[in-house]
Tab-separated table of C-alpha atoms in Angstrom:
chain	number	residue	atom	x	y	z
A	24	MET	CA	0.000	0.000	0.000
A	25	ILE	CA	1.286	3.448	-0.889
A	26	SER	CA	-0.255	6.145	1.292
A	27	VAL	CA	-1.028	9.590	-0.069
A	28	ILE	CA	0.279	13.054	0.713
A	29	LEU	CA	-1.478	16.412	0.594
A	30	LEU	CA	-3.069	17.033	-2.789
A	31	SER	CA	-4.232	20.316	-4.301
A	32	GLY	CA	-4.575	21.922	-7.731
A	33	LEU	CA	-1.540	22.605	-9.887
A	34	SER	CA	-0.605	24.179	-13.193
A	35	LEU	CA	1.284	22.275	-15.857
A	36	CYS	CA	4.654	23.387	-17.165
A	37	LEU	CA	6.092	23.314	-20.641
A	38	GLN	CA	6.638	19.732	-21.777
A	39	LEU	CA	10.211	18.632	-22.433
A	40	PRO	CA	11.467	15.645	-24.473
A	41	GLY	CA	10.817	12.352	-22.699
A	42	GLU	CA	7.974	13.810	-20.628
A	43	THR	CA	4.241	13.166	-20.595
A	44	SER	CA	1.445	15.532	-19.628
A	45	PHE	CA	-2.345	15.236	-19.346
A	46	GLN	CA	-5.146	17.640	-20.171
A	47	SER	CA	-8.104	17.639	-17.790
A	48	ASP	CA	-11.026	19.635	-16.445
A	49	GLN	CA	-9.662	22.015	-13.790
A	50	VAL	CA	-12.891	22.013	-11.775
A	51	LEU	CA	-12.932	18.212	-11.519
A	52	THR	CA	-9.225	18.175	-10.690
A	53	GLU	CA	-9.711	20.624	-7.815
A	54	LEU	CA	-12.672	18.664	-6.453
A	55	VAL	CA	-10.656	15.435	-6.495
A	56	SER	CA	-7.936	17.291	-4.588
A	57	ASP	CA	-10.512	18.505	-2.062
A	58	TRP	CA	-11.696	14.946	-1.444
A	59	VAL	CA	-8.200	13.570	-0.903
A	60	GLN	CA	-7.320	16.418	1.458
A	61	ALA	CA	-10.458	15.669	3.476
A	62	ARG	CA	-9.467	12.003	3.600
A	63	ILE	CA	-5.999	12.902	4.877
A	64	ASP	CA	-7.610	15.163	7.487
A	65	LYS	CA	-9.946	12.275	8.439
A	66	ASP	CA	-12.935	14.534	7.907
A	67	PRO	CA	-15.800	12.369	6.568
A	68	LYS	CA	-18.158	15.332	6.264
A	69	LYS	CA	-15.786	17.157	3.926
A	70	GLN	CA	-15.202	13.943	1.995
A	71	GLU	CA	-18.936	13.502	1.530
A	72	HIS	CA	-19.307	17.157	0.531
A	73	ALA	CA	-16.554	16.808	-2.101
A	74	ILE	CA	-18.241	13.707	-3.533
A	75	VAL	CA	-21.595	15.498	-3.724
A	76	GLN	CA	-19.943	18.394	-5.572
A	77	LEU	CA	-18.157	16.010	-7.918
A	78	GLU	CA	-21.353	14.145	-8.746
A	79	GLU	CA	-23.240	17.403	-9.314
A	80	THR	CA	-20.473	18.587	-11.635
A	81	LEU	CA	-20.558	15.301	-13.560
A	82	ARG	CA	-24.287	15.610	-14.090
A	83	ALA	CA	-23.989	19.242	-15.179
A	84	LYS	CA	-21.174	18.478	-17.619
A	85	GLU	CA	-22.759	15.160	-18.711
A	86	ILE	CA	-19.590	13.223	-17.883
A	87	ASP	CA	-19.600	9.658	-16.551
A	88	LEU	CA	-16.898	7.266	-15.348
A	89	SER	CA	-16.697	5.128	-18.486
A	90	ASP	CA	-13.828	7.009	-20.180
A	91	ILE	CA	-11.108	5.879	-17.798
A	92	HIS	CA	-8.319	7.543	-19.767
A	93	TYR	CA	-10.036	10.918	-19.359
A	94	TRP	CA	-10.149	10.327	-15.609
A	95	GLU	CA	-6.488	9.406	-15.555
A	96	GLY	CA	-5.786	12.991	-16.610
A	97	VAL	CA	-8.080	14.413	-13.935
A	98	PHE	CA	-6.451	12.411	-11.152
A	99	GLN	CA	-2.889	12.895	-12.378
A	100	ASN	CA	-3.296	16.646	-12.487
A	101	ALA	CA	-4.663	16.561	-8.924
A	102	ILE	CA	-1.268	15.530	-7.567
A	103	PRO	CA	1.139	18.339	-6.657
A	104	TYR	CA	4.760	17.512	-6.061
A	105	PRO	CA	7.414	19.218	-3.936
A	106	ALA	CA	9.476	21.732	-5.862
A	107	HIS	CA	12.870	20.497	-7.035
A	108	PRO	CA	14.495	23.728	-8.196
A	109	GLU	CA	17.799	22.013	-8.916
A	110	GLY	CA	18.651	18.940	-10.923
A	111	GLY	CA	21.325	16.414	-10.050
A	112	THR	CA	21.832	13.987	-7.163
A	113	GLN	CA	20.282	14.915	-3.821
A	114	ARG	CA	19.296	13.221	-0.550
A	115	SER	CA	16.183	13.339	1.578
A	116	GLN	CA	15.113	11.824	4.882
A	117	TRP	CA	12.005	9.677	4.482
A	118	ARG	CA	9.705	8.459	7.227
A	119	ASP	CA	11.518	6.077	9.577
A	120	PHE	CA	14.282	5.123	7.128
A	121	GLU	CA	17.628	4.808	8.890
A	122	LYS	CA	19.482	6.634	6.134
A	123	PRO	CA	18.436	9.405	3.745
A	124	ILE	CA	17.254	8.292	0.307
A	125	ALA	CA	19.529	9.298	-2.561
A	126	TYR	CA	17.786	10.413	-5.741
A	127	ARG	CA	18.583	12.223	-8.954
A	128	VAL	CA	16.438	14.708	-10.871
A	129	PRO	CA	17.188	15.399	-14.558
A	130	THR	CA	18.799	18.823	-14.864
A	131	GLN	CA	16.257	20.023	-17.436
A	132	HIS	CA	13.334	18.922	-15.279
A	133	ALA	CA	13.902	21.276	-12.330
A	134	GLY	CA	10.594	22.866	-11.319
A	135	ASN	CA	8.619	20.922	-13.940
A	136	GLN	CA	5.425	18.946	-13.223
A	137	ASN	CA	5.222	16.832	-16.392
A	138	LEU	CA	5.663	13.086	-16.068
A	139	ARG	CA	8.943	11.244	-16.529
A	140	PRO	CA	9.986	7.590	-16.140
A	141	LEU	CA	11.340	6.347	-12.820
A	142	MET	CA	14.296	4.000	-12.366
A	143	LEU	CA	14.666	2.232	-9.023
A	144	VAL	CA	18.336	1.272	-8.645
A	145	CYS	CA	18.805	-1.642	-6.223
A	146	GLY	CA	22.250	-2.293	-4.792
A	147	VAL	CA	24.502	-2.271	-1.738
A	148	GLY	CA	26.353	0.853	-0.639
A	149	GLU	CA	25.869	4.597	-0.418
A	150	GLY	CA	22.929	5.609	-2.584
A	151	GLY	CA	24.702	8.419	-4.386
A	152	LEU	CA	27.449	6.024	-5.480
A	153	LEU	CA	24.843	3.581	-6.801
A	154	LEU	CA	23.321	6.314	-8.936
A	155	GLN	CA	26.715	7.203	-10.401
A	156	LYS	CA	26.666	3.852	-12.202
A	157	ILE	CA	23.700	4.920	-14.319
A	158	PRO	CA	24.572	6.355	-17.765
A	159	ASN	CA	23.841	10.035	-18.226
A	160	GLU	CA	21.616	9.153	-21.183
A	161	ILE	CA	19.180	7.550	-18.732
A	162	ALA	CA	19.782	9.993	-15.873
A	163	GLU	CA	18.696	12.932	-18.029
A	164	LYS	CA	15.454	11.217	-19.087
A	165	ALA	CA	14.277	9.612	-15.841
A	166	PHE	CA	14.085	10.146	-12.108
A	167	LEU	CA	16.528	7.876	-10.286
A	168	VAL	CA	16.012	6.558	-6.750
A	169	ALA	CA	18.543	4.339	-4.968
A	170	VAL	CA	17.182	1.358	-3.032
A	171	GLY	CA	19.763	0.089	-0.546
A	172	LEU	CA	19.455	-3.628	0.178
A	173	GLU	CA	22.286	-4.008	2.695
A	174	ASN	CA	22.250	-6.849	5.230
A	175	LEU	CA	19.121	-8.407	3.775
A	176	GLN	CA	18.490	-12.100	3.313
A	177	GLU	CA	17.878	-13.009	-0.309
A	178	ALA	CA	16.240	-16.395	0.272
A	179	SER	CA	12.697	-15.128	0.756
A	180	LEU	CA	13.068	-11.390	1.399
A	181	SER	CA	11.658	-10.507	4.802
A	182	SER	CA	8.588	-8.355	5.239
A	183	GLU	CA	10.939	-5.557	6.371
A	184	THR	CA	12.802	-5.818	3.065
A	185	ARG	CA	9.616	-5.651	1.064
A	186	GLN	CA	8.341	-2.710	3.095
A	187	HIS	CA	11.658	-0.928	2.617
A	188	PHE	CA	11.371	-1.407	-1.132
A	189	LEU	CA	7.735	-0.283	-1.276
A	190	GLY	CA	8.629	2.655	0.962
A	191	SER	CA	11.284	3.713	-1.546
A	192	LEU	CA	8.700	3.526	-4.328
A	193	ALA	CA	6.247	5.531	-2.203
A	194	PHE	CA	8.917	8.198	-1.701
A	195	ALA	CA	9.423	8.401	-5.464
A	196	VAL	CA	5.774	8.653	-6.501
A	197	GLN	CA	5.005	11.209	-3.775
A	198	SER	CA	8.089	13.298	-4.525
A	199	PHE	CA	8.226	13.391	-8.333
A	200	PRO	CA	5.772	13.417	-11.252
A	201	VAL	CA	6.458	9.784	-12.117
A	202	ASP	CA	4.971	8.157	-15.196
A	203	ARG	CA	3.591	5.057	-13.470
A	204	ASN	CA	3.508	3.247	-16.802
A	205	GLN	CA	7.285	3.650	-17.081
A	206	VAL	CA	8.730	2.413	-13.796
A	207	TRP	CA	12.016	0.605	-14.362
A	208	LEU	CA	13.662	-1.764	-11.891
A	209	LEU	CA	17.428	-2.230	-12.113
A	210	GLY	CA	19.369	-4.656	-9.946
A	211	LEU	CA	23.129	-4.250	-9.613
A	212	PRO	CA	25.228	-7.464	-9.516
A	213	GLU	CA	25.382	-7.751	-5.729
A	214	VAL	CA	21.576	-7.969	-5.411
A	215	GLN	CA	20.630	-9.997	-8.479
A	216	ASN	CA	18.517	-12.547	-6.607
A	217	GLU	CA	16.813	-9.951	-4.415
A	218	THR	CA	15.858	-7.886	-7.460
A	219	ARG	CA	14.408	-10.895	-9.244
A	220	LEU	CA	12.344	-11.752	-6.176
A	221	LEU	CA	11.017	-8.203	-5.890
A	222	SER	CA	10.012	-8.196	-9.548
A	223	SER	CA	8.219	-11.534	-9.104
A	224	TYR	CA	6.324	-10.288	-6.041
A	225	PHE	CA	5.127	-7.056	-7.694
A	226	PRO	CA	5.202	-7.612	-11.488
A	227	HIS	CA	2.372	-5.166	-12.168
A	228	LEU	CA	4.446	-2.237	-10.875
A	229	PHE	CA	7.180	-2.333	-13.532
A	230	SER	CA	7.395	-1.854	-17.274
A	231	GLN	CA	11.031	-3.017	-17.501
A	232	VAL	CA	13.246	-5.109	-15.210
A	233	GLU	CA	16.962	-5.762	-15.688
A	234	VAL	CA	19.657	-7.350	-13.543
A	235	LEU	CA	23.276	-6.516	-14.278
A	236	PRO	CA	25.796	-9.368	-14.261
A	237	LEU	CA	28.850	-7.087	-14.097
A	238	PRO	CA	30.064	-4.478	-11.567
A	239	GLN	CA	30.292	-0.702	-12.052
A	240	GLY	CA	27.221	-0.635	-14.262
A	241	GLU	CA	28.919	-2.548	-17.060
A	242	GLY	CA	26.510	-4.129	-19.492
A	243	LEU	CA	23.761	-1.583	-18.867
A	244	SER	CA	22.083	-0.651	-22.131
A	245	ALA	CA	20.343	2.707	-22.047
A	246	SER	CA	18.288	1.831	-25.114
A	247	SER	CA	16.793	-1.252	-23.432
A	248	PHE	CA	15.064	1.112	-21.011
A	249	LEU	CA	14.503	4.199	-23.142
A	250	ASN	CA	12.952	2.139	-25.957
A	251	SER	CA	10.999	-0.235	-23.723
A	252	ALA	CA	7.223	-0.508	-24.002
A	253	PRO	CA	5.199	1.203	-21.280
A	254	ARG	CA	3.203	-0.801	-18.774
A	255	ASN	CA	-0.334	-1.697	-19.761
A	256	PRO	CA	-2.192	-1.418	-16.436
A	257	TYR	CA	-5.338	-3.007	-17.896
A	258	PRO	CA	-4.201	-6.174	-19.725
A	259	LEU	CA	-6.941	-8.402	-21.110
A	260	GLU	CA	-4.862	-11.537	-20.692
A	261	PHE	CA	-2.138	-12.382	-18.169
A	262	PHE	CA	-0.725	-15.150	-15.988
A	263	ALA	CA	-0.005	-14.629	-12.293
A	264	GLU	CA	1.856	-16.682	-9.699
A	265	PHE	CA	1.510	-16.081	-5.966
A	266	LEU	CA	4.611	-16.628	-3.869
A	267	ILE	CA	3.932	-15.042	-0.478
A	268	PRO	CA	0.736	-14.123	1.430
A	269	SER	CA	1.335	-10.361	1.249
A	270	ALA	CA	1.798	-10.233	-2.546
A	271	GLY	CA	-1.566	-11.262	-3.906
A	272	ARG	CA	-2.072	-8.302	-6.250
A	273	ASN	CA	-1.387	-8.671	-9.958
A	274	PHE	CA	-2.696	-5.902	-12.220
A	275	TRP	CA	-6.461	-5.731	-11.595
A	276	VAL	CA	-6.791	-9.021	-9.701
A	277	GLN	CA	-6.264	-9.355	-5.954
A	278	ALA	CA	-5.917	-12.954	-4.787
A	279	ARG	CA	-7.383	-13.206	-1.289
A	280	GLN	CA	-7.043	-16.919	-0.626
A	281	PHE	CA	-4.404	-19.186	-2.142
A	282	ASP	CA	-1.935	-21.893	-1.215
A	283	LEU	CA	1.715	-21.132	-0.602
A	284	PRO	CA	4.239	-22.637	-3.050
A	285	ASP	CA	4.456	-26.420	-2.990
A	286	PRO	CA	7.902	-28.089	-3.274
A	287	VAL	CA	6.586	-30.327	-6.062
A	288	ARG	CA	3.777	-28.378	-7.750
A	289	GLY	CA	5.325	-24.936	-7.390
A	290	PRO	CA	3.388	-21.728	-6.676
A	291	SER	CA	-0.358	-21.325	-6.958
A	292	SER	CA	-1.342	-19.537	-10.152
A	293	LEU	CA	-4.122	-17.826	-12.024
A	294	ARG	CA	-4.629	-17.407	-15.753
A	295	VAL	CA	-6.881	-14.469	-16.639
A	296	LYS	CA	-8.477	-13.827	-20.017
A	297	VAL	CA	-11.105	-11.276	-21.039
A	298	ASN	CA	-13.399	-11.441	-24.055
A	299	ARG	CA	-14.679	-7.914	-24.545
A	300	GLU	CA	-17.134	-8.904	-27.273
A	301	SER	CA	-19.006	-11.298	-24.979
A	302	ASN	CA	-18.146	-9.256	-21.853
A	303	THR	CA	-16.735	-12.304	-20.107
A	304	ILE	CA	-13.794	-12.909	-17.774
A	305	HIS	CA	-12.198	-16.345	-17.523
A	306	LEU	CA	-10.352	-17.224	-14.313
A	307	ASN	CA	-8.461	-20.511	-14.565
A	308	ALA	CA	-6.933	-21.109	-11.159
A	309	ASP	CA	-4.545	-23.615	-9.681
A	310	ARG	CA	-4.865	-23.474	-5.876
A	311	VAL	CA	-6.279	-19.938	-5.877
A	312	TYR	CA	-9.669	-19.969	-4.151
A	313	ARG	CA	-10.911	-16.413	-3.758
A	314	VAL	CA	-10.193	-13.141	-5.576
A	315	ASP	CA	-11.327	-9.536	-5.846
A	316	LEU	CA	-11.572	-7.928	-9.286
A	317	PHE	CA	-10.853	-4.215	-9.837
A	318	LEU	CA	-12.569	-3.217	-13.073
A	319	ASN	CA	-13.063	-0.322	-15.481
A	320	ASP	CA	-14.371	0.128	-19.010
A	321	ALA	CA	-10.954	-0.472	-20.557
A	322	ILE	CA	-11.276	-4.064	-19.312
A	323	VAL	CA	-14.984	-4.836	-19.702
A	324	ASP	CA	-18.137	-2.880	-20.538
A	325	LEU	CA	-19.441	-1.899	-17.120
A	326	GLY	CA	-22.713	-0.836	-18.700
A	327	ARG	CA	-23.570	-4.479	-19.448
A	328	PRO	CA	-23.791	-7.662	-17.347
A	329	ILE	CA	-20.485	-9.483	-16.888
A	330	THR	CA	-20.121	-13.257	-16.875
A	331	ILE	CA	-17.161	-14.593	-14.908
A	332	PHE	CA	-16.097	-18.182	-15.533
A	333	ARG	CA	-14.358	-19.559	-12.422
A	334	ASN	CA	-12.547	-22.710	-13.497
A	335	GLY	CA	-15.369	-23.079	-16.001
A	336	ALA	CA	-18.234	-22.361	-13.590
A	337	PRO	CA	-20.177	-19.250	-14.722
A	338	SER	CA	-21.418	-16.438	-12.494
A	339	ARG	CA	-23.264	-13.349	-13.691
A	340	PHE	CA	-22.665	-9.892	-12.242
A	341	LEU	CA	-24.384	-6.544	-12.790
A	342	PRO	CA	-21.589	-4.017	-12.204
A	343	ALA	CA	-22.013	-0.410	-11.152
A	344	ARG	CA	-19.495	2.394	-11.604
A	345	SER	CA	-18.838	4.245	-8.370
A	346	LEU	CA	-17.023	7.528	-7.884
A	347	PRO	CA	-16.265	6.817	-4.178
A	348	VAL	CA	-14.786	3.428	-5.126
A	349	MET	CA	-12.512	5.027	-7.709
A	350	LEU	CA	-11.438	7.720	-5.240
A	351	GLU	CA	-10.586	5.177	-2.533
A	352	ASN	CA	-8.537	3.057	-4.937
A	353	PHE	CA	-6.609	6.117	-6.047
A	354	ALA	CA	-5.939	7.252	-2.486
A	355	THR	CA	-4.625	3.803	-1.569
A	356	ASN	CA	-2.153	3.427	-4.440
A	357	LEU	CA	-1.577	6.994	-5.682
A	358	ASP	CA	-1.527	5.594	-9.216
A	359	ALA	CA	-3.524	7.860	-11.508
A	360	GLN	CA	-2.765	5.554	-14.436
A	361	ALA	CA	-4.545	2.580	-12.874
A	362	LEU	CA	-8.055	3.663	-11.882
A	363	PHE	CA	-10.959	1.355	-11.083
A	364	PRO	CA	-14.534	2.583	-10.466
A	365	THR	CA	-15.820	-0.960	-9.816
A	366	VAL	CA	-14.672	-3.686	-7.419
A	367	ILE	CA	-16.224	-7.143	-7.173
A	368	HIS	CA	-15.226	-8.620	-3.823
A	369	GLY	CA	-14.998	-12.220	-2.705
A	370	ILE	CA	-15.310	-14.194	-5.930
A	371	ASP	CA	-14.979	-17.851	-4.954
A	372	ILE	CA	-13.230	-20.155	-7.422
A	373	PRO	CA	-14.134	-23.865	-7.306
A	374	ARG	CA	-11.224	-26.193	-6.658
A	375	GLN	CA	-9.940	-28.086	-9.636
A	376	ALA	CA	-10.299	-31.836	-9.601
A	377	PRO	CA	-6.949	-33.500	-8.720
């Protein structure tokens, strides 16, 4: 979970090469900001008031929640970021981290609010030294954040390790206008296994993952990142494996009940496939027994009934788009490029015959 910071309206700056910006309705953007601020302040009355104003505005403007890409712009522009007047490598204390986090801002990006890719650099040692191993060609196109993995056990990665990693990601997305569809994970040679484990626990967070076999950044190809395809947060077909109890999320599916990896059969898994024409979702599970589905109109048509086949057994659902649901999902993950106005909770999947 990535908790949110104070949100308010902002103005967009001139777009530079390698950046992304969104156009959106300023009134809606400000109302979304009002709701999130009320949530941070734990003021349910103000939250309810912001929702009422949002819904009134939607009716007046004849806008609904079906165009999810339009709403991505509204939510993205609702996030302000701390000013970074200077580019280059800097350090910042973050929450209860023992050491300051080292990060680098592209020199041409100083003071800009347009989106750029993020590279998380995993290694051992002082963060600033880790970032020096990244070619300037990448450093001038992306935000860099060092993730120190000192004194951590690689075998399973403790919950503290995972929280440290997710905390570093939270720092990045709350500090910089990160393009969440271009988050790159790089593992330096000394943490190859740890990086691979992190990428397997949270595959939906990254658009590109690389592990370097050589020290000093040797073998790092800038083009493999700069030319990589962006993340598709709403895939219509994917395969997920579940390795630990706390990593049940994969794109828009949250596994709630599943078996831990078996020495012989391996990890529990789920194959997901959507047929948009028939408005159906197929869930073929191996030792996954209950899931939640986070949905939008890029995945299925929420204006029509949905049939979900659970290991072949059909169930019919009548979905409803909900502004409060979409707001809560956004506040939890602070990912404006993965919005879901509908959640179906507690879908039971029949066990497969042995």
